[in-house]
PDB file of C-alpha atoms in Angstrom:
ATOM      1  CA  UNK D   1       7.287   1.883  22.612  1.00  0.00           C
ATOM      2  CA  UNK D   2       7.981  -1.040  20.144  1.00  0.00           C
ATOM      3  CA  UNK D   3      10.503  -2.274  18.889  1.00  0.00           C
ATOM      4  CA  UNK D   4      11.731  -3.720  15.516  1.00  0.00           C
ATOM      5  CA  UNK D   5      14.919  -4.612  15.112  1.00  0.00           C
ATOM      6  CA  UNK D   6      17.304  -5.882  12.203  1.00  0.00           C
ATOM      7  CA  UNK D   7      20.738  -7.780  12.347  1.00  0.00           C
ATOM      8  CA  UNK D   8      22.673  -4.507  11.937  1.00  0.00           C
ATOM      9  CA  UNK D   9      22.770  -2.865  15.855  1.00  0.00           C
ATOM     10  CA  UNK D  10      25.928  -1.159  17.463  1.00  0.00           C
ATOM     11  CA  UNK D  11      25.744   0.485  20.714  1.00  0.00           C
ATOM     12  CA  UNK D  12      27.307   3.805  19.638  1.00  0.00           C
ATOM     13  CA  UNK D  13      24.998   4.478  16.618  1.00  0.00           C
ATOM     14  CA  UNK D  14      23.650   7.206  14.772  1.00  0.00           C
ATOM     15  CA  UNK D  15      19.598   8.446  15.311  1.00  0.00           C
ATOM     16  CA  UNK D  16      17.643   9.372  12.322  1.00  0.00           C
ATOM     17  CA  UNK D  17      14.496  10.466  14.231  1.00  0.00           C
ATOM     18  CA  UNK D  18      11.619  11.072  12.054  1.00  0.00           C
ATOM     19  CA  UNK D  19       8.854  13.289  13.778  1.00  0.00           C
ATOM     20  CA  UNK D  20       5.604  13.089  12.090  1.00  0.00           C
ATOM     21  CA  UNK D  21       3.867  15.917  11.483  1.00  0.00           C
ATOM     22  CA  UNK D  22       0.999  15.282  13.276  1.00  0.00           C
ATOM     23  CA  UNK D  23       2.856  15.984  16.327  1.00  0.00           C
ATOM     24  CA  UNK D  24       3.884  19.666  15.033  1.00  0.00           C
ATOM     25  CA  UNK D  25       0.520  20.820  17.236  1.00  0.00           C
ATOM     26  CA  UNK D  26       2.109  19.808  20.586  1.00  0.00           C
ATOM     27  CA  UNK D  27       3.035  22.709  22.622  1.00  0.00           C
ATOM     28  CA  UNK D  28       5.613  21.321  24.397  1.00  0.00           C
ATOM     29  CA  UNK D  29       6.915  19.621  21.205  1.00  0.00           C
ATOM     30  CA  UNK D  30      10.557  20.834  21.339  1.00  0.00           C
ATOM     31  CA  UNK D  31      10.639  19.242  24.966  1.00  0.00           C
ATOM     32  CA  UNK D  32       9.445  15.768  23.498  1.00  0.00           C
ATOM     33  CA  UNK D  33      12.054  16.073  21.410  1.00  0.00           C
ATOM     34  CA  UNK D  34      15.272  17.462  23.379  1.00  0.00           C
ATOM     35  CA  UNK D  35      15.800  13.694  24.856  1.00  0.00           C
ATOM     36  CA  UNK D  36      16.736  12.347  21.539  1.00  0.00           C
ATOM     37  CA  UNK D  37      19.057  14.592  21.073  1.00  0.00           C
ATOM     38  CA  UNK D  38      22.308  14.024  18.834  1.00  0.00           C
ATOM     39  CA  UNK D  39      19.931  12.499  16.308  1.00  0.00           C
ATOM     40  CA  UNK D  40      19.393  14.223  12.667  1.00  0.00           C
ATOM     41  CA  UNK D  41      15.473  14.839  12.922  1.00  0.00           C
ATOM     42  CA  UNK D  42      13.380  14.174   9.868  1.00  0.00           C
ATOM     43  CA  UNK D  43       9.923  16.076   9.434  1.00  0.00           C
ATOM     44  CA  UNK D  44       7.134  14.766   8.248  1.00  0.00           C
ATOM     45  CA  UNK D  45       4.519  16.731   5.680  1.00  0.00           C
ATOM     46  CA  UNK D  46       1.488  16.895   8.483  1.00  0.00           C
ATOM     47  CA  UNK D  47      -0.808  19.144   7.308  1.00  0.00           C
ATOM     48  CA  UNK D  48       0.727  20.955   4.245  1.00  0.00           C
ATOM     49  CA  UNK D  49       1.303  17.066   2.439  1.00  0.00           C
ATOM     50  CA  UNK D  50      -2.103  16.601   3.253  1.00  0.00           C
ATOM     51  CA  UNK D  51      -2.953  19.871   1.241  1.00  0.00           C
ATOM     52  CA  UNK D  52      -0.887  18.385  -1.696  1.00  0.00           C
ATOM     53  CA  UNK D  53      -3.300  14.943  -1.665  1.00  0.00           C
ATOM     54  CA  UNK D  54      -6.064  17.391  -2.018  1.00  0.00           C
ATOM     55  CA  UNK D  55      -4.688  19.200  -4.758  1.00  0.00           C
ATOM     56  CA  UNK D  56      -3.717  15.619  -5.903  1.00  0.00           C
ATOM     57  CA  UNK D  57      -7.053  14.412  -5.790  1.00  0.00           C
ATOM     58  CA  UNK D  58      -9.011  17.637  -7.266  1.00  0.00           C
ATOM     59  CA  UNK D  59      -6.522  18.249 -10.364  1.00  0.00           C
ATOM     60  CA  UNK D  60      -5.313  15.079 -11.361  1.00  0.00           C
ATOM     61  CA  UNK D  61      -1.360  16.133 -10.133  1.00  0.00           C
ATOM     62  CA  UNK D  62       0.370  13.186 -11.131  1.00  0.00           C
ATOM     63  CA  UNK D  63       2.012  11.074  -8.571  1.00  0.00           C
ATOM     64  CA  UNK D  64       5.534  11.958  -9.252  1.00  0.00           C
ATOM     65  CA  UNK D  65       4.316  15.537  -9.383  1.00  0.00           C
ATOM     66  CA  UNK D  66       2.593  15.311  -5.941  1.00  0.00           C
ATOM     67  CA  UNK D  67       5.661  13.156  -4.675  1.00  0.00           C
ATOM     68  CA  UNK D  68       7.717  16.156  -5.274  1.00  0.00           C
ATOM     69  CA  UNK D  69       5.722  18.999  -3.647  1.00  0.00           C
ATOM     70  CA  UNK D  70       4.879  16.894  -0.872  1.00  0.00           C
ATOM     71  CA  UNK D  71       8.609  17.014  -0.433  1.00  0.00           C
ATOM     72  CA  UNK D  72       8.647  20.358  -0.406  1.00  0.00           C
ATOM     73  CA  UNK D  73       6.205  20.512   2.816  1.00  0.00           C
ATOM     74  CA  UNK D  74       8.244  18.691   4.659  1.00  0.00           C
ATOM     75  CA  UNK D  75      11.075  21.159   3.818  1.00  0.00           C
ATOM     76  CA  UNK D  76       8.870  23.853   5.201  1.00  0.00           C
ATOM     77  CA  UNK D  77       8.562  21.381   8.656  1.00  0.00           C
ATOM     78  CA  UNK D  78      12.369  21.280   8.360  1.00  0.00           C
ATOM     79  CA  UNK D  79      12.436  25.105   8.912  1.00  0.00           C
ATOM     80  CA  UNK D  80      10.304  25.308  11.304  1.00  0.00           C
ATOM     81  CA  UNK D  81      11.633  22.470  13.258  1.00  0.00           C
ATOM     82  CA  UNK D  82      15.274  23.858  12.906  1.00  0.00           C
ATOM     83  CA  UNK D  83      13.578  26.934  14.552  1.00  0.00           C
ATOM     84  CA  UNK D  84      12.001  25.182  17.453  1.00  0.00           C
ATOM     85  CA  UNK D  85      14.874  23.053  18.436  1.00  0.00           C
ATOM     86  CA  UNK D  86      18.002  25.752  17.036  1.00  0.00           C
ATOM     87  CA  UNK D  87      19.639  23.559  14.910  1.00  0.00           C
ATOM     88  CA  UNK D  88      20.630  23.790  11.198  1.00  0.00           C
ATOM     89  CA  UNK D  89      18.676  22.408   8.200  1.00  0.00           C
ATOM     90  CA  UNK D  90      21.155  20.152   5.671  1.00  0.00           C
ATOM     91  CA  UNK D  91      20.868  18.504   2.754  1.00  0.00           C
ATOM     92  CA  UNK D  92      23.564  15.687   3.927  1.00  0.00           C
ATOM     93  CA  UNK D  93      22.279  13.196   6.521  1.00  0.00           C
ATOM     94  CA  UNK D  94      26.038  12.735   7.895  1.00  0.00           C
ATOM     95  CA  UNK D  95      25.312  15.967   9.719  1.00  0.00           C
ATOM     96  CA  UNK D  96      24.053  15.510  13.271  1.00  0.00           C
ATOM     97  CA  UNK D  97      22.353  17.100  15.519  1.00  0.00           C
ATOM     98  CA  UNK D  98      20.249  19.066  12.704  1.00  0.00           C
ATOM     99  CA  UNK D  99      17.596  18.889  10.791  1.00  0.00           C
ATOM    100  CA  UNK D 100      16.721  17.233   7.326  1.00  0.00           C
ATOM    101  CA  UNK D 101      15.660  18.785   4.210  1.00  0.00           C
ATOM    102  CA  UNK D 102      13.836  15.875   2.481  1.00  0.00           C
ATOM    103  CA  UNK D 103      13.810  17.763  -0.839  1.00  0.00           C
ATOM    104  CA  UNK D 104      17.340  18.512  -1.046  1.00  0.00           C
ATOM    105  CA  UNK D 105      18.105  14.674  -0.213  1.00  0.00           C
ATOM    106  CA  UNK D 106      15.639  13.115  -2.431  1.00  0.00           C
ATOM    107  CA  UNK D 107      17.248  15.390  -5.232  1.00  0.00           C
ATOM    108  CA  UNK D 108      20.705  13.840  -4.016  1.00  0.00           C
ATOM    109  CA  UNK D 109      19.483  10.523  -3.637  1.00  0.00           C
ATOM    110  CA  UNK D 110      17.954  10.112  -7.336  1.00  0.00           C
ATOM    111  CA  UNK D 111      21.828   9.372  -7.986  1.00  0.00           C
ATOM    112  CA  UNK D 112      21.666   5.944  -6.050  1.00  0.00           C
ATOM    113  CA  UNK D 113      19.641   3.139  -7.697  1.00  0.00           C
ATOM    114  CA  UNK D 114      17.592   2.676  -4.681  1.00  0.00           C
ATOM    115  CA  UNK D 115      16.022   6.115  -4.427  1.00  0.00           C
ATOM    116  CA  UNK D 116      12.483   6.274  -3.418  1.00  0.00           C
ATOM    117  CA  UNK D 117       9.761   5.945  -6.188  1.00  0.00           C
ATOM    118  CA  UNK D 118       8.175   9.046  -6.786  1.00  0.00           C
ATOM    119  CA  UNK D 119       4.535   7.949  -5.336  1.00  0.00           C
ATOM    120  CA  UNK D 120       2.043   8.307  -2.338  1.00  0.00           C
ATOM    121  CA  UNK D 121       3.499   4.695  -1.303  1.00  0.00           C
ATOM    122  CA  UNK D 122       6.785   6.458  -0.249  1.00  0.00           C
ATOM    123  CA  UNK D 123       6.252   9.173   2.220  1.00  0.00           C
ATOM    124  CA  UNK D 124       8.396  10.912   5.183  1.00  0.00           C
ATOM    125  CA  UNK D 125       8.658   7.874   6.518  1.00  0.00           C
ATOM    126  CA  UNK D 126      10.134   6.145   3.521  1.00  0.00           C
ATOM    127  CA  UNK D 127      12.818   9.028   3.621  1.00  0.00           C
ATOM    128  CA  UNK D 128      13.615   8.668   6.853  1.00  0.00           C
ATOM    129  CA  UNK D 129      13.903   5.045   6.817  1.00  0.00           C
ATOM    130  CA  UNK D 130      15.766   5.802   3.607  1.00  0.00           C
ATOM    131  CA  UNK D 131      18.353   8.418   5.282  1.00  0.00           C
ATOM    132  CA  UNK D 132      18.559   5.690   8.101  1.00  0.00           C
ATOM    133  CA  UNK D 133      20.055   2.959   5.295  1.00  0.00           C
ATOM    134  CA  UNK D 134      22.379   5.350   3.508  1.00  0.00           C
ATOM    135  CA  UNK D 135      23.919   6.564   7.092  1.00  0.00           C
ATOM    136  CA  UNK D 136      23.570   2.966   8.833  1.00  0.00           C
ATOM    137  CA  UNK D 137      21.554   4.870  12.042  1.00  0.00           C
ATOM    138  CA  UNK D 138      18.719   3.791  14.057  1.00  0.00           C
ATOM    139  CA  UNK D 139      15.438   4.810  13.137  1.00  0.00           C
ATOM    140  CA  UNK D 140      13.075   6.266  15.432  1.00  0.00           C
ATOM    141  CA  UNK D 141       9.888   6.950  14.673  1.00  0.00           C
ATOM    142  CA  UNK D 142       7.990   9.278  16.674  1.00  0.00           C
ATOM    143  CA  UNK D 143       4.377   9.256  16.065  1.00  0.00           C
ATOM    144  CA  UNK D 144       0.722   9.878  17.057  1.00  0.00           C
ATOM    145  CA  UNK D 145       0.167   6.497  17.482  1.00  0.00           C
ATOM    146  CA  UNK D 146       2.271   2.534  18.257  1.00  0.00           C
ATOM    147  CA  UNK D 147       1.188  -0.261  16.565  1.00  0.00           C
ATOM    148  CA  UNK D 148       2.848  -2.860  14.244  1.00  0.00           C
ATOM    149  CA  UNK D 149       5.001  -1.230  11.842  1.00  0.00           C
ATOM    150  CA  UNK D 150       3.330  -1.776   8.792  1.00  0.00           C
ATOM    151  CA  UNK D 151       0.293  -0.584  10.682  1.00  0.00           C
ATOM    152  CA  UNK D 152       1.789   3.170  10.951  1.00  0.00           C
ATOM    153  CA  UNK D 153       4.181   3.822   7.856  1.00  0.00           C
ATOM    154  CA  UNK D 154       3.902   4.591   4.317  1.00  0.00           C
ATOM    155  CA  UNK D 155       3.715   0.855   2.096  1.00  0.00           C
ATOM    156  CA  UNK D 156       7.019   1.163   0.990  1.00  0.00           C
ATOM    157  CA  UNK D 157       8.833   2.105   4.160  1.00  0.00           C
ATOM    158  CA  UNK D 158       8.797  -1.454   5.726  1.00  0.00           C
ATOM    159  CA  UNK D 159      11.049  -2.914   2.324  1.00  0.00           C
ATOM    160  CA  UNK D 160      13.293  -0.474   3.050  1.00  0.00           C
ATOM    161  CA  UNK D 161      13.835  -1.818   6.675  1.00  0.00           C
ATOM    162  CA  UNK D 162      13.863  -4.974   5.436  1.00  0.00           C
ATOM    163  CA  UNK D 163      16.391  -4.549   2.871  1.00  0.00           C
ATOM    164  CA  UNK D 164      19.120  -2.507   5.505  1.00  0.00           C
ATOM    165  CA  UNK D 165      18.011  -4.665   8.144  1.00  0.00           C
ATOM    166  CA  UNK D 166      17.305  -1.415  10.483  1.00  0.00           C
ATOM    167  CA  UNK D 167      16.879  -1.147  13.825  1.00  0.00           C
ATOM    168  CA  UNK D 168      13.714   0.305  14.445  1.00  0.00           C
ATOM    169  CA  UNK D 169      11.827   1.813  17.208  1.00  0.00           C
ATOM    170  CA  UNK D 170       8.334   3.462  17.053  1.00  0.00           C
ATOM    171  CA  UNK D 171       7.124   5.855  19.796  1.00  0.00           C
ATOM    172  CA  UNK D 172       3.991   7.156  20.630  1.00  0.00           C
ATOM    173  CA  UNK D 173       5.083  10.929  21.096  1.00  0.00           C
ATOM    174  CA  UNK D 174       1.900  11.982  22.374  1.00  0.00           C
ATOM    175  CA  UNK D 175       1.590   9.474  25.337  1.00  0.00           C
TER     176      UNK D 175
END
């Protein structure tokens, strides 16, 4: 596990945990998860956001286009990971334990002047990180792989660290 941490830490905080959907093939996934439990769990797109890049790539999608429907694979994770773990999808990140729909936030979050640019540069992890500054939580990362942070995120999700000094900690969720 690593560690990155901003100025902002309480002891009492809230958990955005942000499970990458490259761990959605784990069968013992929903036990992996159970120990971060209260958190608000944000999917990633895995597979299906993969499909999108392809589609991206073969028919010229534009990026804001592509942004959007990859948004809508990770609401599809969302509903399945609501399943596995029994908890209820939202749209609102104050709600916790549950699950995120990253399309009904980013449609929420367009409001705020800070909302993610509508690009490949600004994936799941971007929202989570994202949900993480509008709430003030902790972000956990759980992923397939540890390394430095800008090593295993999207380009733009390290700014957004930086700029709500987060406290971060990746996790290799399949060691």
């Amino acid at each position: 596990m690593q560690s990155v941490s901003g100025r902002r830490q309480s002891v009492k905080r809230r958990r955005v945990v942000k499970v990458g959907g490259s761990l959605f093939d784990l069968p013992d996934l929903v036990e992996r998860l159970r120990p971060w439990l209260p958190a608000l769990f944000v999917p990633g797109g895995g597979a299906l956001a993969d499909a999108v890049r392809t589609l991206h790539r073969i028919h010229g999608l534009s990026e804001e286009r592509s942004h959007w429907l990859a948004l809508r694979a990770c609401s599809v994770h969302a509903d399945f990971l609501a399943s596995l773990l029994q908890l209820p999808v939202v749209a609102d990140p104050l709600h916790s334990p549950a699950v995120l729909d990253a399309f009904a936030f980013c449609q929420a979050d367009e409001a705020h002047p800070e909302h993610l640019p509508h690009t490949w540069q600004a994936t799941s992890d971007s929202v989570a990180a994202r949900v993480a500054e509008r709430t003030q939580a902790e972000l956990i990362l759980l992923k397939s792989t540890a390394g430095p942070l800008e090593s295993v995120v999207d380009p733009f999700c390290p700014e957004i660290i930086r700029r709500a000094q987060l406290s971060v900690r990746i996790v290799n969720a399949r060691a």
